[in-house]
PDB file of C-alpha atoms and ligand atoms in Angstrom:
ATOM      1  CA  UNK A1244       0.000   0.000   0.000  1.00  0.00           C
ATOM      2  CA  UNK A1245       1.259   3.435  -0.907  1.00  0.00           C
ATOM      3  CA  UNK A1246       1.481   5.912   1.998  1.00  0.00           C
ATOM      4  CA  UNK A1247       2.662   8.966   0.081  1.00  0.00           C
ATOM      5  CA  UNK A1248       2.218  10.098  -3.492  1.00  0.00           C
ATOM      6  CA  UNK A1249       4.191  12.901  -5.049  1.00  0.00           C
ATOM      7  CA  UNK A1250       4.398  14.381  -8.505  1.00  0.00           C
ATOM      8  CA  UNK A1251       7.108  16.364 -10.200  1.00  0.00           C
ATOM      9  CA  UNK A1252       9.093  16.682 -13.387  1.00  0.00           C
ATOM     10  CA  UNK A1253      12.397  16.446 -15.102  1.00  0.00           C
ATOM     11  CA  UNK A1254      12.554  20.140 -15.992  1.00  0.00           C
ATOM     12  CA  UNK A1255      14.930  21.096 -18.782  1.00  0.00           C
ATOM     13  CA  UNK A1256      16.163  24.288 -20.399  1.00  0.00           C
ATOM     14  CA  UNK A1257      17.481  24.281 -23.926  1.00  0.00           C
ATOM     15  CA  UNK A1258      18.585  27.065 -26.243  1.00  0.00           C
ATOM     16  CA  UNK A1259      17.975  26.303 -29.939  1.00  0.00           C
ATOM     17  CA  UNK A1260      20.012  23.217 -30.852  1.00  0.00           C
ATOM     18  CA  UNK A1261      22.058  23.391 -27.679  1.00  0.00           C
ATOM     19  CA  UNK A1262      22.451  20.568 -25.205  1.00  0.00           C
ATOM     20  CA  UNK A1263      19.585  20.405 -22.693  1.00  0.00           C
ATOM     21  CA  UNK A1264      20.262  21.350 -19.094  1.00  0.00           C
ATOM     22  CA  UNK A1265      18.300  19.525 -16.411  1.00  0.00           C
ATOM     23  CA  UNK A1266      17.206  21.111 -13.166  1.00  0.00           C
ATOM     24  CA  UNK A1267      18.254  19.385  -9.951  1.00  0.00           C
ATOM     25  CA  UNK A1268      17.417  20.405  -6.404  1.00  0.00           C
ATOM     26  CA  UNK A1269      19.458  19.806  -3.277  1.00  0.00           C
ATOM     27  CA  UNK A1270      17.074  18.503  -0.616  1.00  0.00           C
ATOM     28  CA  UNK A1271      17.676  19.398   3.042  1.00  0.00           C
ATOM     29  CA  UNK A1272      17.941  15.645   3.771  1.00  0.00           C
ATOM     30  CA  UNK A1273      21.091  15.707   1.624  1.00  0.00           C
ATOM     31  CA  UNK A1274      20.023  14.175  -1.664  1.00  0.00           C
ATOM     32  CA  UNK A1275      19.821  15.699  -5.149  1.00  0.00           C
ATOM     33  CA  UNK A1276      16.627  15.055  -7.040  1.00  0.00           C
ATOM     34  CA  UNK A1277      14.028  16.598  -9.328  1.00  0.00           C
ATOM     35  CA  UNK A1278      11.423  19.148  -8.229  1.00  0.00           C
ATOM     36  CA  UNK A1279       8.456  17.227  -6.791  1.00  0.00           C
ATOM     37  CA  UNK A1280       6.043  17.174  -3.894  1.00  0.00           C
ATOM     38  CA  UNK A1281       2.914  15.698  -2.396  1.00  0.00           C
ATOM     39  CA  UNK A1282      -0.234  15.521  -4.478  1.00  0.00           C
ATOM     40  CA  UNK A1283      -2.899  17.420  -2.565  1.00  0.00           C
ATOM     41  CA  UNK A1284      -6.599  16.532  -2.371  1.00  0.00           C
ATOM     42  CA  UNK A1285      -8.459  17.603  -5.494  1.00  0.00           C
ATOM     43  CA  UNK A1286      -5.344  17.883  -7.645  1.00  0.00           C
ATOM     44  CA  UNK A1287      -4.378  15.671 -10.530  1.00  0.00           C
ATOM     45  CA  UNK A1288      -0.757  14.653 -11.026  1.00  0.00           C
ATOM     46  CA  UNK A1289       0.033  17.349 -13.571  1.00  0.00           C
ATOM     47  CA  UNK A1290      -1.529  20.083 -11.487  1.00  0.00           C
ATOM     48  CA  UNK A1291       0.505  18.952  -8.495  1.00  0.00           C
ATOM     49  CA  UNK A1292       3.717  18.864 -10.541  1.00  0.00           C
ATOM     50  CA  UNK A1293       3.029  22.361 -11.918  1.00  0.00           C
ATOM     51  CA  UNK A1294       2.367  23.740  -8.450  1.00  0.00           C
ATOM     52  CA  UNK A1295       5.404  22.080  -6.912  1.00  0.00           C
ATOM     53  CA  UNK A1296       7.692  23.369  -9.650  1.00  0.00           C
ATOM     54  CA  UNK A1297       6.324  26.870  -9.115  1.00  0.00           C
ATOM     55  CA  UNK A1298       6.630  26.715  -5.319  1.00  0.00           C
ATOM     56  CA  UNK A1299      10.051  25.091  -5.278  1.00  0.00           C
ATOM     57  CA  UNK A1300      11.754  26.964  -8.111  1.00  0.00           C
ATOM     58  CA  UNK A1301       9.628  29.994  -9.006  1.00  0.00           C
ATOM     59  CA  UNK A1302       9.343  28.664 -12.562  1.00  0.00           C
ATOM     60  CA  UNK A1303       5.869  29.175 -13.989  1.00  0.00           C
ATOM     61  CA  UNK A1304       6.290  28.489 -17.714  1.00  0.00           C
ATOM     62  CA  UNK A1305       6.454  24.730 -17.906  1.00  0.00           C
ATOM     63  CA  UNK A1306       5.484  22.991 -21.115  1.00  0.00           C
ATOM     64  CA  UNK A1307       4.851  19.281 -20.536  1.00  0.00           C
ATOM     65  CA  UNK A1308       5.915  16.878 -23.260  1.00  0.00           C
ATOM     66  CA  UNK A1309       3.109  14.552 -24.241  1.00  0.00           C
ATOM     67  CA  UNK A1310       3.408  10.919 -23.327  1.00  0.00           C
ATOM     68  CA  UNK A1311       6.213  11.069 -20.792  1.00  0.00           C
ATOM     69  CA  UNK A1312       4.740   9.798 -17.542  1.00  0.00           C
ATOM     70  CA  UNK A1313       6.926   7.640 -15.342  1.00  0.00           C
ATOM     71  CA  UNK A1314       6.782   6.367 -11.830  1.00  0.00           C
ATOM     72  CA  UNK A1315       9.401   5.604  -9.237  1.00  0.00           C
ATOM     73  CA  UNK A1316       8.802   3.844  -5.958  1.00  0.00           C
ATOM     74  CA  UNK A1317      10.825   3.672  -2.795  1.00  0.00           C
ATOM     75  CA  UNK A1318      10.545   3.131   0.927  1.00  0.00           C
ATOM     76  CA  UNK A1319      12.075   5.270   3.632  1.00  0.00           C
ATOM     77  CA  UNK A1320      12.027   5.311   7.400  1.00  0.00           C
ATOM     78  CA  UNK A1321      10.253   8.068   9.256  1.00  0.00           C
ATOM     79  CA  UNK A1322      10.968   7.353  12.910  1.00  0.00           C
ATOM     80  CA  UNK A1323       9.642   3.861  13.465  1.00  0.00           C
ATOM     81  CA  UNK A1324       7.389   4.000  10.435  1.00  0.00           C
ATOM     82  CA  UNK A1325       8.334   2.603   7.059  1.00  0.00           C
ATOM     83  CA  UNK A1326       6.849   4.870   4.409  1.00  0.00           C
ATOM     84  CA  UNK A1327       6.049   3.430   1.001  1.00  0.00           C
ATOM     85  CA  UNK A1328       6.230   6.231  -1.552  1.00  0.00           C
ATOM     86  CA  UNK A1329       5.340   6.624  -5.185  1.00  0.00           C
ATOM     87  CA  UNK A1330       6.489   9.555  -7.320  1.00  0.00           C
ATOM     88  CA  UNK A1331       5.102  10.321 -10.771  1.00  0.00           C
ATOM     89  CA  UNK A1332       7.411  12.332 -12.988  1.00  0.00           C
ATOM     90  CA  UNK A1333       6.689  14.239 -16.166  1.00  0.00           C
ATOM     91  CA  UNK A1334       9.093  15.851 -18.588  1.00  0.00           C
ATOM     92  CA  UNK A1335       8.759  19.610 -18.948  1.00  0.00           C
ATOM     93  CA  UNK A1336      10.545  22.313 -20.875  1.00  0.00           C
ATOM     94  CA  UNK A1337      11.028  25.784 -19.488  1.00  0.00           C
ATOM     95  CA  UNK A1338      12.447  28.940 -21.038  1.00  0.00           C
ATOM     96  CA  UNK A1339      13.283  30.333 -17.614  1.00  0.00           C
ATOM     97  CA  UNK A1340      16.789  29.919 -16.278  1.00  0.00           C
ATOM     98  CA  UNK A1341      16.391  31.874 -13.084  1.00  0.00           C
ATOM     99  CA  UNK A1342      15.509  29.791 -10.039  1.00  0.00           C
ATOM    100  CA  UNK A1343      14.108  31.095  -6.763  1.00  0.00           C
ATOM    101  CA  UNK A1344      14.331  28.429  -4.078  1.00  0.00           C
ATOM    102  CA  UNK A1345      11.908  27.903  -1.216  1.00  0.00           C
ATOM    103  CA  UNK A1346      12.988  26.892   2.300  1.00  0.00           C
ATOM    104  CA  UNK A1347      12.552  23.244   1.265  1.00  0.00           C
ATOM    105  CA  UNK A1348      15.854  23.103  -0.589  1.00  0.00           C
ATOM    106  CA  UNK A1349      19.385  24.235   0.009  1.00  0.00           C
ATOM    107  CA  UNK A1350      20.599  24.473  -3.556  1.00  0.00           C
ATOM    108  CA  UNK A1351      19.895  23.962  -7.213  1.00  0.00           C
ATOM    109  CA  UNK A1352      21.884  23.178 -10.332  1.00  0.00           C
ATOM    110  CA  UNK A1353      21.295  23.207 -14.068  1.00  0.00           C
ATOM    111  CA  UNK A1354      23.278  20.236 -15.336  1.00  0.00           C
ATOM    112  CA  UNK A1355      23.967  18.659 -18.684  1.00  0.00           C
ATOM    113  CA  UNK A1356      23.144  14.972 -18.916  1.00  0.00           C
ATOM    114  CA  UNK A1357      26.446  13.417 -17.795  1.00  0.00           C
ATOM    115  CA  UNK A1358      26.872  15.787 -14.880  1.00  0.00           C
ATOM    116  CA  UNK A1359      23.245  15.380 -13.868  1.00  0.00           C
ATOM    117  CA  UNK A1360      23.720  11.606 -13.837  1.00  0.00           C
ATOM    118  CA  UNK A1361      26.680  12.047 -11.492  1.00  0.00           C
ATOM    119  CA  UNK A1362      24.895  14.439  -9.222  1.00  0.00           C
ATOM    120  CA  UNK A1363      21.552  12.674  -8.804  1.00  0.00           C
ATOM    121  CA  UNK A1364      21.630  10.648  -5.616  1.00  0.00           C
ATOM    122  CA  UNK A1365      19.422   7.684  -6.417  1.00  0.00           C
ATOM    123  CA  UNK A1366      19.619   4.983  -9.071  1.00  0.00           C
ATOM    124  CA  UNK A1367      15.896   5.195  -9.882  1.00  0.00           C
ATOM    125  CA  UNK A1368      16.207   8.955 -10.502  1.00  0.00           C
ATOM    126  CA  UNK A1369      19.204   8.347 -12.788  1.00  0.00           C
ATOM    127  CA  UNK A1370      17.211   5.753 -14.748  1.00  0.00           C
ATOM    128  CA  UNK A1371      14.417   8.225 -15.107  1.00  0.00           C
ATOM    129  CA  UNK A1372      16.765  10.895 -16.419  1.00  0.00           C
ATOM    130  CA  UNK A1373      18.080   8.418 -18.995  1.00  0.00           C
ATOM    131  CA  UNK A1374      14.523   7.752 -20.119  1.00  0.00           C
ATOM    132  CA  UNK A1375      13.898  11.500 -20.414  1.00  0.00           C
ATOM    133  CA  UNK A1376      17.009  11.965 -22.520  1.00  0.00           C
ATOM    134  CA  UNK A1377      16.012   9.018 -24.767  1.00  0.00           C
ATOM    135  CA  UNK A1378      12.588  10.531 -25.171  1.00  0.00           C
ATOM    136  CA  UNK A1379      14.044  13.877 -26.310  1.00  0.00           C
ATOM    137  CA  UNK A1380      16.471  12.207 -28.694  1.00  0.00           C
ATOM    138  CA  UNK A1381      13.821   9.969 -30.275  1.00  0.00           C
ATOM    139  CA  UNK A1382      11.709  12.997 -31.013  1.00  0.00           C
ATOM    140  CA  UNK A1383      14.740  14.862 -32.321  1.00  0.00           C
ATOM    141  CA  UNK A1384      14.265  17.518 -29.689  1.00  0.00           C
ATOM    142  CA  UNK A1385      17.832  17.016 -28.587  1.00  0.00           C
ATOM    143  CA  UNK A1386      20.733  15.291 -30.231  1.00  0.00           C
ATOM    144  CA  UNK A1387      22.918  14.849 -27.138  1.00  0.00           C
TER     145      UNK A1387
HETATM  146  P1  ATP B1864       8.573  15.532  -1.562  1.00  0.00           P
HETATM  147  O1  ATP B1864       9.530  16.346  -2.378  1.00  0.00           O
HETATM  148  O2  ATP B1864       7.900  14.454  -2.378  1.00  0.00           O
HETATM  149  O3  ATP B1864       7.639  16.350  -0.723  1.00  0.00           O
HETATM  150  P2  ATP B1864      10.278  14.933   0.713  1.00  0.00           P
HETATM  151  O4  ATP B1864      11.193  16.072   0.554  1.00  0.00           O
HETATM  152  O5  ATP B1864       9.350  14.958   1.877  1.00  0.00           O
HETATM  153  O6  ATP B1864       9.473  14.647  -0.603  1.00  0.00           O
HETATM  154  P3  ATP B1864      11.802  12.638  -0.209  1.00  0.00           P
HETATM  155  O7  ATP B1864      12.535  13.390  -1.253  1.00  0.00           O
HETATM  156  O8  ATP B1864      10.838  11.606  -0.689  1.00  0.00           O
HETATM  157  O9  ATP B1864      11.060  13.576   0.827  1.00  0.00           O
HETATM  158  O10 ATP B1864      12.822  11.980   0.764  1.00  0.00           O
HETATM  159  C1  ATP B1864      12.383  11.208   1.892  1.00  0.00           C
HETATM  160  C2  ATP B1864      13.418  10.140   2.162  1.00  0.00           C
HETATM  161  O11 ATP B1864      13.442   9.215   1.056  1.00  0.00           O
HETATM  162  C3  ATP B1864      14.835  10.668   2.319  1.00  0.00           C
HETATM  163  O12 ATP B1864      15.424   9.964   3.380  1.00  0.00           O
HETATM  164  C4  ATP B1864      15.520  10.310   1.034  1.00  0.00           C
HETATM  165  O13 ATP B1864      16.863   9.999   1.264  1.00  0.00           O
HETATM  166  C5  ATP B1864      14.746   9.106   0.524  1.00  0.00           C
HETATM  167  N1  ATP B1864      14.604   9.131  -0.937  1.00  0.00           N
HETATM  168  C6  ATP B1864      14.265  10.202  -1.696  1.00  0.00           C
HETATM  169  N2  ATP B1864      14.227   9.890  -2.997  1.00  0.00           N
HETATM  170  C7  ATP B1864      14.540   8.581  -3.076  1.00  0.00           C
HETATM  171  C8  ATP B1864      14.668   7.668  -4.162  1.00  0.00           C
HETATM  172  N3  ATP B1864      14.459   8.064  -5.423  1.00  0.00           N
HETATM  173  N4  ATP B1864      15.013   6.386  -3.892  1.00  0.00           N
HETATM  174  C9  ATP B1864      15.219   5.990  -2.615  1.00  0.00           C
HETATM  175  N5  ATP B1864      15.117   6.814  -1.543  1.00  0.00           N
HETATM  176  C10 ATP B1864      14.788   8.090  -1.758  1.00  0.00           C
END
């Protein structure tokens, strides 16, 4: 049974024909991951992802790419409780490079693919970034 559900996105910035840069956030718990957060009552996944991106980064112009909808699952300990979590991630392009962090994070980075792969903390997030890059390449939106 899932205890927590979050939604977020692999957010990327790309000048014409340049290599995409992916947005990573440094969580206070220490890990680097994508913008995401809890889905609130009455919201669908995309609405939650849009809101979380806005709250966590100040970015309001996200354009979701059709058909990219992936899920990662993990468990973590919260005191004595084992929390089973599910996170749905979209792929979204922004034309904004400026990031305004909330108190929830201690840093951010725009990273090209290889550096983003190094910096992401968890294997499942790295796999997801690979899938996002494949998606962009298959649709000729990015060639690297
Ligand atoms: P949200 O951004 O969804 O509100 P949060 O900031 O409350 O989430 P998480 O990012 O889910 O919390 O982190 C909670 C715990 O789960 C941390 O201890 C973290 O190390 C661990 N964790 C986060 N992401 C993953 C992952 N992809 N795989 C395994 N463990 C993870």
